Structure formats: C-alpha cells, structure tokens
CSV table of C-alpha atoms in Angstrom, one decimal:
chain,number,residue,atom,x,y,z
A,581,UNK,CA,82.4,143.5,59.9
A,582,UNK,CA,83.8,143.9,63.4
A,583,UNK,CA,82.9,147.0,65.4
A,584,UNK,CA,85.6,149.2,66.8
A,585,UNK,CA,86.7,147.9,70.2
A,586,UNK,CA,85.5,144.4,69.5
A,587,UNK,CA,87.9,141.7,70.6
A,588,UNK,CA,88.4,139.2,67.9
A,589,UNK,CA,88.2,135.6,69.1
A,590,UNK,CA,91.6,133.9,69.4
A,591,UNK,CA,92.6,130.8,67.5
A,592,UNK,CA,92.7,127.3,68.9
A,593,UNK,CA,95.7,125.1,67.9
A,594,UNK,CA,96.3,121.5,69.1
A,595,UNK,CA,99.1,119.1,68.9
A,596,UNK,CA,98.2,115.4,68.8
A,597,UNK,CA,100.0,112.1,68.5
A,598,UNK,CA,100.7,108.8,70.3
A,599,UNK,CA,103.4,108.1,72.9
A,600,UNK,CA,107.0,109.0,72.0
A,601,UNK,CA,106.3,111.2,68.9
A,602,UNK,CA,107.8,114.3,70.4
A,603,UNK,CA,104.9,116.4,71.5
A,604,UNK,CA,106.5,117.7,74.7
A,605,UNK,CA,109.5,118.8,72.7
A,606,UNK,CA,107.6,120.3,69.8
A,607,UNK,CA,104.8,122.1,71.7
A,608,UNK,CA,107.4,124.4,73.0
A,609,UNK,CA,108.8,124.9,69.5
A,610,UNK,CA,105.3,125.8,68.2
A,611,UNK,CA,104.8,128.2,71.1
A,612,UNK,CA,108.0,129.9,70.2
A,613,UNK,CA,107.0,130.3,66.6
A,614,UNK,CA,103.6,131.9,67.6
A,615,UNK,CA,105.2,134.1,70.2
A,616,UNK,CA,107.8,135.3,67.8
A,617,UNK,CA,105.0,136.3,65.4
A,618,UNK,CA,103.5,138.5,68.1
A,619,UNK,CA,100.7,136.2,69.1
A,620,UNK,CA,99.3,136.6,72.7
A,621,UNK,CA,99.5,132.9,73.6
A,622,UNK,CA,98.0,130.6,76.3
A,623,UNK,CA,99.8,127.3,76.5
A,624,UNK,CA,98.0,124.4,78.1
A,625,UNK,CA,97.6,120.6,78.0
A,626,UNK,CA,95.2,117.7,78.4
A,627,UNK,CA,94.2,116.1,80.6
A,628,UNK,CA,94.7,119.1,82.8
A,629,UNK,CA,95.0,122.8,82.3
A,630,UNK,CA,93.3,124.0,85.5
A,631,UNK,CA,94.3,123.1,89.1
A,632,UNK,CA,91.3,120.7,89.6
A,633,UNK,CA,91.7,119.2,86.0
A,634,UNK,CA,95.4,118.5,86.8
A,635,UNK,CA,94.2,116.6,89.9
A,636,UNK,CA,91.9,114.5,87.7
A,637,UNK,CA,94.9,114.0,85.3
A,638,UNK,CA,96.8,112.3,88.1
A,639,UNK,CA,93.9,109.8,88.6
A,640,UNK,CA,93.9,109.1,84.9
A,641,UNK,CA,97.6,108.6,84.1
A,642,UNK,CA,99.1,107.3,87.4
A,643,UNK,CA,99.4,103.5,87.6
A,644,UNK,CA,97.2,102.2,90.5
A,645,UNK,CA,96.0,98.9,91.8
A,646,UNK,CA,92.4,99.6,90.8
A,647,UNK,CA,91.4,98.9,87.2
A,648,UNK,CA,89.8,101.8,85.3
A,649,UNK,CA,87.2,100.7,82.7
A,650,UNK,CA,87.4,102.2,79.2
A,651,UNK,CA,84.1,104.1,79.9
A,652,UNK,CA,85.2,105.3,83.3
A,653,UNK,CA,88.5,106.5,81.7
A,654,UNK,CA,86.6,108.4,79.0
A,655,UNK,CA,84.3,110.0,81.6
A,656,UNK,CA,87.2,111.1,83.8
A,657,UNK,CA,88.9,112.7,80.7
A,658,UNK,CA,85.8,114.6,79.8
A,659,UNK,CA,85.3,115.7,83.4
A,660,UNK,CA,88.7,117.2,83.3
A,661,UNK,CA,88.0,118.6,79.8
A,662,UNK,CA,84.8,120.3,81.0
A,663,UNK,CA,86.8,122.1,83.8
A,664,UNK,CA,89.5,123.0,81.2
A,665,UNK,CA,87.1,124.3,78.6
A,666,UNK,CA,85.1,126.4,81.0
A,667,UNK,CA,87.9,127.6,83.2
A,668,UNK,CA,90.7,128.3,80.7
A,669,UNK,CA,90.1,127.7,77.0
A,670,UNK,CA,86.9,129.6,76.4
A,671,UNK,CA,87.9,132.7,78.5
A,672,UNK,CA,91.3,132.9,76.8
A,673,UNK,CA,89.8,132.6,73.3
A,674,UNK,CA,87.1,135.2,74.2
A,675,UNK,CA,89.9,137.6,75.4
A,676,UNK,CA,91.5,137.3,71.9
A,677,UNK,CA,94.4,135.0,73.0
A,678,UNK,CA,95.4,132.1,70.9
A,679,UNK,CA,95.3,128.8,72.8
A,680,UNK,CA,97.9,126.0,72.1
A,681,UNK,CA,97.0,122.7,73.7
A,682,UNK,CA,99.0,119.5,74.0
A,683,UNK,CA,96.2,117.1,73.1
A,684,UNK,CA,92.4,117.6,73.0
A,685,UNK,CA,89.4,115.7,72.0
A,686,UNK,CA,91.0,114.0,69.0
A,687,UNK,CA,93.0,112.1,71.6
A,688,UNK,CA,89.7,110.7,73.0
A,689,UNK,CA,88.7,109.5,69.6
A,690,UNK,CA,92.1,107.9,69.2
A,691,UNK,CA,92.8,106.5,72.7
A,692,UNK,CA,89.4,105.6,74.1
A,693,UNK,CA,87.4,105.4,70.8
A,694,UNK,CA,89.9,103.4,68.8
A,695,UNK,CA,92.4,102.2,71.3
A,696,UNK,CA,90.0,101.0,74.0
A,697,UNK,CA,87.3,100.0,71.5
A,698,UNK,CA,84.5,102.3,72.6
A,699,UNK,CA,84.0,103.6,69.1
A,700,UNK,CA,83.2,107.2,68.1
A,701,UNK,CA,79.6,107.5,69.4
A,702,UNK,CA,80.2,108.0,73.1
A,703,UNK,CA,83.1,110.4,72.4
A,704,UNK,CA,81.0,112.4,70.0
A,705,UNK,CA,78.1,112.7,72.4
A,706,UNK,CA,80.4,113.9,75.3
A,707,UNK,CA,82.2,116.3,72.9
A,708,UNK,CA,78.9,117.9,72.1
A,709,UNK,CA,77.8,118.2,75.7
A,710,UNK,CA,81.1,119.5,77.0
A,711,UNK,CA,82.3,121.7,74.1
A,712,UNK,CA,79.2,122.7,72.2
A,713,UNK,CA,80.5,124.0,68.9
A,714,UNK,CA,84.1,124.6,70.2
A,715,UNK,CA,86.6,122.7,68.0
A,716,UNK,CA,90.3,123.3,67.2
A,717,UNK,CA,91.1,125.6,64.3
A,718,UNK,CA,94.3,123.8,63.4
A,719,UNK,CA,95.7,120.4,64.5
A,720,UNK,CA,99.2,119.3,64.0
A,721,UNK,CA,99.3,115.4,64.2
A,722,UNK,CA,102.8,114.0,64.9
A,723,UNK,CA,102.7,110.6,63.3
A,724,UNK,CA,105.2,107.8,63.8
A,725,UNK,CA,105.2,104.0,63.8
A,726,UNK,CA,104.1,103.0,67.4
A,727,UNK,CA,107.1,100.7,67.7
A,728,UNK,CA,109.4,103.7,67.2
A,729,UNK,CA,107.3,105.9,69.5
A,730,UNK,CA,107.3,103.3,72.3
A,731,UNK,CA,111.0,102.8,72.1
A,732,UNK,CA,111.5,106.5,72.6
A,733,UNK,CA,109.0,106.6,75.4
A,734,UNK,CA,110.6,103.7,77.1
A,735,UNK,CA,113.9,105.7,77.2
A,736,UNK,CA,112.3,108.5,79.2
A,737,UNK,CA,112.0,106.5,82.4
A,738,UNK,CA,109.1,105.1,84.4
A,739,UNK,CA,106.0,104.4,82.3
A,740,UNK,CA,102.6,106.0,83.1
A,741,UNK,CA,99.4,103.9,82.9
A,742,UNK,CA,99.1,104.5,79.1
A,743,UNK,CA,102.7,103.8,78.3
A,744,UNK,CA,102.3,100.4,79.9
A,745,UNK,CA,99.9,99.3,77.2
A,746,UNK,CA,100.8,96.8,74.5
A,747,UNK,CA,101.9,97.7,71.0
A,748,UNK,CA,98.6,96.6,69.5
A,749,UNK,CA,96.9,99.3,71.6
A,750,UNK,CA,99.1,102.0,70.2
A,751,UNK,CA,98.6,100.7,66.6
A,752,UNK,CA,94.8,101.2,67.1
A,753,UNK,CA,95.5,104.6,68.5
A,754,UNK,CA,97.5,105.6,65.5
A,755,UNK,CA,94.8,104.2,63.1
A,756,UNK,CA,92.3,106.3,65.1
A,757,UNK,CA,94.3,109.5,64.7
A,758,UNK,CA,94.8,108.9,61.0
A,759,UNK,CA,91.1,108.3,60.5
A,760,UNK,CA,90.4,111.7,62.2
A,761,UNK,CA,92.9,113.4,59.9
A,762,UNK,CA,91.3,111.7,56.8
A,763,UNK,CA,87.9,112.9,57.9
A,764,UNK,CA,89.0,116.5,58.5
A,765,UNK,CA,91.8,117.3,56.1
A,766,UNK,CA,91.2,121.1,56.2
A,767,UNK,CA,92.0,121.1,59.9
A,768,UNK,CA,94.8,118.5,60.2
A,769,UNK,CA,98.4,118.8,59.2
A,770,UNK,CA,100.3,115.5,59.4
A,771,UNK,CA,103.9,115.7,60.5
A,772,UNK,CA,106.3,112.8,59.8
A,773,UNK,CA,107.6,112.4,63.4
A,774,UNK,CA,109.9,109.6,62.4
A,775,UNK,CA,112.2,112.1,60.8
A,776,UNK,CA,115.2,113.7,62.7
A,777,UNK,CA,114.1,116.6,65.0
A,778,UNK,CA,115.4,119.3,62.6
A,779,UNK,CA,113.2,117.9,59.8
A,780,UNK,CA,110.2,117.5,62.0
A,781,UNK,CA,110.5,121.1,63.1
A,782,UNK,CA,111.0,122.3,59.6
A,783,UNK,CA,107.6,120.7,58.7
A,784,UNK,CA,106.0,122.3,61.7
A,785,UNK,CA,107.5,125.7,60.8
A,786,UNK,CA,106.1,125.5,57.3
A,787,UNK,CA,102.6,124.7,58.5
A,788,UNK,CA,102.6,127.3,61.2
A,789,UNK,CA,103.9,130.0,58.8
A,790,UNK,CA,101.2,129.2,56.3
A,791,UNK,CA,98.5,129.3,59.0
A,792,UNK,CA,99.8,132.7,60.2
A,793,UNK,CA,99.8,134.2,56.8
A,794,UNK,CA,96.2,133.1,56.3
A,795,UNK,CA,94.9,134.2,59.7
A,796,UNK,CA,96.9,137.2,61.0
A,797,UNK,CA,96.1,140.6,59.7
A,798,UNK,CA,99.1,142.7,59.0
C-alpha cells in the first residue's frame, strides 16, 4: 500500500517498428490519447532524448564516408541510451510522469541483433548494464511488409543511413521484432500498419484505452 504523499511511478510506453510503418505519425496520436486521458506525459525518442544523446544520434543515422561496424553501431546506440535513461527517462518516471518513447531497446534487438546479425547476447548484456531492471510497460509494434514500408520511406525524401539498407536487412529486422513480440506477448500489442491510417489508429486507440482502464485509478 502506498503511503500518503508517495509519488507513484509513471508508466513507460514505447512505439516500435521498421522504416515507413508510420511511427512518426502515430506517436503524436498516442500522445494525444494519453494527454486527453489526463496523463502527465513526457514524449521522447531514440536514439536521442537529451542534448548529448541527440548529438550521438546524428553520428548514428547520418550517412558518412566512414563505415560503422555492427558492434560500433550497437555501442553508440547504447551510449546514447545510457544518457537518455539517466538524464530523462528515470527522472520522469520517478516523478510520476508517463514516458512515451519512439523506439527503445527492442529496436536494438531487431536492428543490430537480427538485422546486423549480432544476435541477442550482446544486446541483452548491454541492456542489463545500461537499464538495470528498467523495461517498457507496454510496447505498440507497428508491423508492415518491409517492401511497403520502404516504398513509404522512399517517398519522404533523402534516405538516412538505415534507410539506405537493402530489403533483406529490413526483412530480418521485421523477423527480429516479431520474435520479440512472440517472446513477450503480455507487453506487446501488434498493430497492422499496412491498413489505412484510420484503421491503424482505431487499433491503437483500442489498445491504449484497454491499458488505461487497467492502469489508471479513477
């Protein structure tokens, strides 16, 4: 039982998915649903979230003439994540805010573990070192055929370093995400992101409303 005056830890919600699945559009939609429900919300993203982590993000995503090995990429992402977790996520949760994050460590399992072929072991080790027991409470996985996602991403303009990868890479990423969802069905909600936006957001609204009903005291 909580003592009077005790601040209840906030909830940690993440949006995940490959390129072109609509995360940027729908993270704002989720934020609106939560704020309309009276949630004190902190919106953030990965890589990034703090000023220094955002600088690391630019190193990670911007095309450059120097190759970044899969392991170096993973270490850069977790360096940014360590700054993000300590500088923003933990303090917000401790203050009772809910945190909504565009991608988190599931992306490392999918992109570097599955996509780059590093496997789960190095990701899991870094996850433990950087996060301790911190894990998302709810993850919405926007899932679409990578061919569809890449066609959408290509229409947005100049491709970043990840968007320049071949389709086979994104197929492995999708498999990595679906493996994560299969391993943790209580946390994940899979959204059919191939559907029209109105239907995608109807799915999201259903899952968020169910989560709010189970986790917000009235």
